[in-house]
Amino acid sequence: MAQVTHTVGPEHTARAVGSGDLEVLGTPVVLAWLEQATCAALDLEDSQTSVGTRVEVQHLAASAVGATITTTASVSHRDGRMVIFEVAARDQNGVLVASGQVRRVVVDRQRFLSRVPGVD
């Protein structure tokens, strides 16, 4: 399991990231923080990385600027290169802010980038 903690700043609000007009933690930011926890939960070789392929997350509670959000990711299933994580985000009071599942695939870093047009 991996855990990552962030403090909600003005740059993390729905208004700032364009996902709404309120000064509360934006859903795209919660998702990014949850994905950061999934990356931290993987122990990969230097030649490897992982890419997100599917996300199912419910954003359940609003969080004000200044709130502390801790995201966690635990591997629930692994099948070859595919890894499925159970993810959650909680605020400093233990309120469940978001939860769901994130799927990532482990890839060879150079091979993956060689298939992306415009990347050298």
C-alpha positions as MATLAB code, in Angstrom:
seq = 'MAQVTHTVGPEHTARAVGSGDLEVLGTPVVLAWLEQATCAALDLEDSQTSVGTRVEVQHLAASAVGATITTTASVSHRDGRMVIFEVAARDQNGVLVASGQVRRVVVDRQRFLSRVPGVD';
ca = [
       0.000    0.000    0.000;
       1.128    3.529   -0.678;
       0.016    6.800    0.856;
       0.461   10.386   -0.378;
      -0.609   13.557    1.458;
      -1.367   16.984   -0.026;
      -2.775   20.285    1.209;
      -5.495   21.795   -0.963;
      -4.317   25.112   -2.380;
      -6.082   27.665   -4.576;
      -4.471   26.035   -7.619;
      -6.272   22.754   -6.819;
      -9.824   24.109   -6.871;
     -12.485   23.237   -9.418;
     -12.439   26.864  -10.542;
      -8.651   26.838  -11.060;
      -8.573   23.601  -13.080;
     -11.693   24.357  -15.119;
     -13.903   21.578  -13.791;
     -16.421   23.879  -12.156;
     -16.723   27.316  -10.619;
     -16.410   26.584   -6.899;
     -13.394   27.169   -4.671;
     -13.269   23.526   -3.501;
     -10.955   20.660   -4.424;
     -11.475   19.790   -8.090;
     -12.229   16.240   -9.139;
      -9.377   16.153  -11.709;
      -6.947   16.998   -8.907;
      -8.329   14.267   -6.628;
      -7.904   11.831   -9.502;
      -4.305   12.946  -10.117;
      -3.498   12.525   -6.422;
      -5.058    9.044   -6.405;
      -3.021    8.084   -9.466;
       0.111    9.421   -7.767;
      -0.552    6.974   -4.925;
      -0.928    4.077   -7.403;
       2.444    4.958   -8.945;
       4.010    5.062   -5.490;
       2.599    1.595   -4.748;
       4.465    0.003   -7.648;
       8.032   -1.248   -7.322;
       9.323   -1.092  -10.896;
      12.683   -1.474  -12.579;
      14.283    1.714  -13.940;
      13.430    0.643  -17.496;
       9.739    0.327  -16.604;
       6.906    2.718  -15.935;
       3.143    2.367  -15.735;
       0.324    3.999  -17.617;
      -3.240    4.507  -16.466;
      -5.821    2.692  -18.581;
      -9.075    2.831  -16.614;
     -10.440    4.868  -13.726;
     -13.650    4.478  -11.735;
     -13.741    7.020   -8.925;
     -16.532    8.632   -6.947;
     -15.829   12.112   -5.565;
     -17.978   11.975   -2.440;
     -17.264   15.069   -0.351;
     -16.119   18.640   -0.940;
     -12.828   19.863    0.524;
     -11.986   23.509    1.180;
      -8.702   25.242    0.460;
      -6.399   24.395    3.372;
      -7.731   20.868    3.864;
      -5.219   18.038    4.151;
      -6.012   15.110    1.862;
      -4.346   11.713    2.186;
      -4.680    9.318   -0.728;
      -4.023    5.587   -0.502;
      -3.635    2.867   -3.112;
      -3.566   -0.884   -2.536;
      -3.082   -3.561   -5.178;
      -6.271   -5.615   -5.365;
      -5.424   -7.673   -8.455;
      -2.436   -8.317  -10.667;
      -2.514  -10.164  -13.992;
       0.782  -10.032  -15.830;
       1.451   -6.371  -16.640;
      -2.024   -5.193  -15.535;
      -2.415   -3.968  -11.963;
      -5.737   -2.980  -10.378;
      -5.724   -0.733   -7.316;
      -8.349    0.116   -4.739;
      -7.946    3.825   -4.018;
      -9.285    6.229   -1.412;
      -8.850    9.841   -0.348;
      -9.616   11.054    3.169;
      -9.398   14.468    4.752;
      -7.714   15.342    8.042;
     -10.945   14.453    9.906;
     -11.137   10.981    8.355;
     -13.988   11.918    5.992;
     -13.955    9.785    2.849;
     -13.505   12.312    0.043;
     -13.178    9.873   -2.873;
     -12.908    6.161   -3.518;
     -12.773    3.731   -6.380;
     -10.518    1.714   -8.592;
      -7.610    2.573  -10.898;
      -6.130    0.222  -13.479;
      -2.542    0.614  -14.696;
      -0.398   -1.367  -17.116;
       3.343   -1.789  -16.607;
       5.279   -0.990  -19.791;
       8.844   -0.706  -20.991;
       9.549    3.028  -20.868;
      11.591    3.308  -24.106;
       9.355    0.981  -26.118;
       6.258    2.905  -25.071;
       7.762    6.292  -25.927;
       9.032    5.030  -29.299;
       5.386    4.511  -30.333;
       4.291    8.045  -29.467;
       4.434   10.382  -32.499;
       6.547   13.475  -31.907;
       8.440   12.086  -28.905;
      12.168   11.629  -29.458;
];
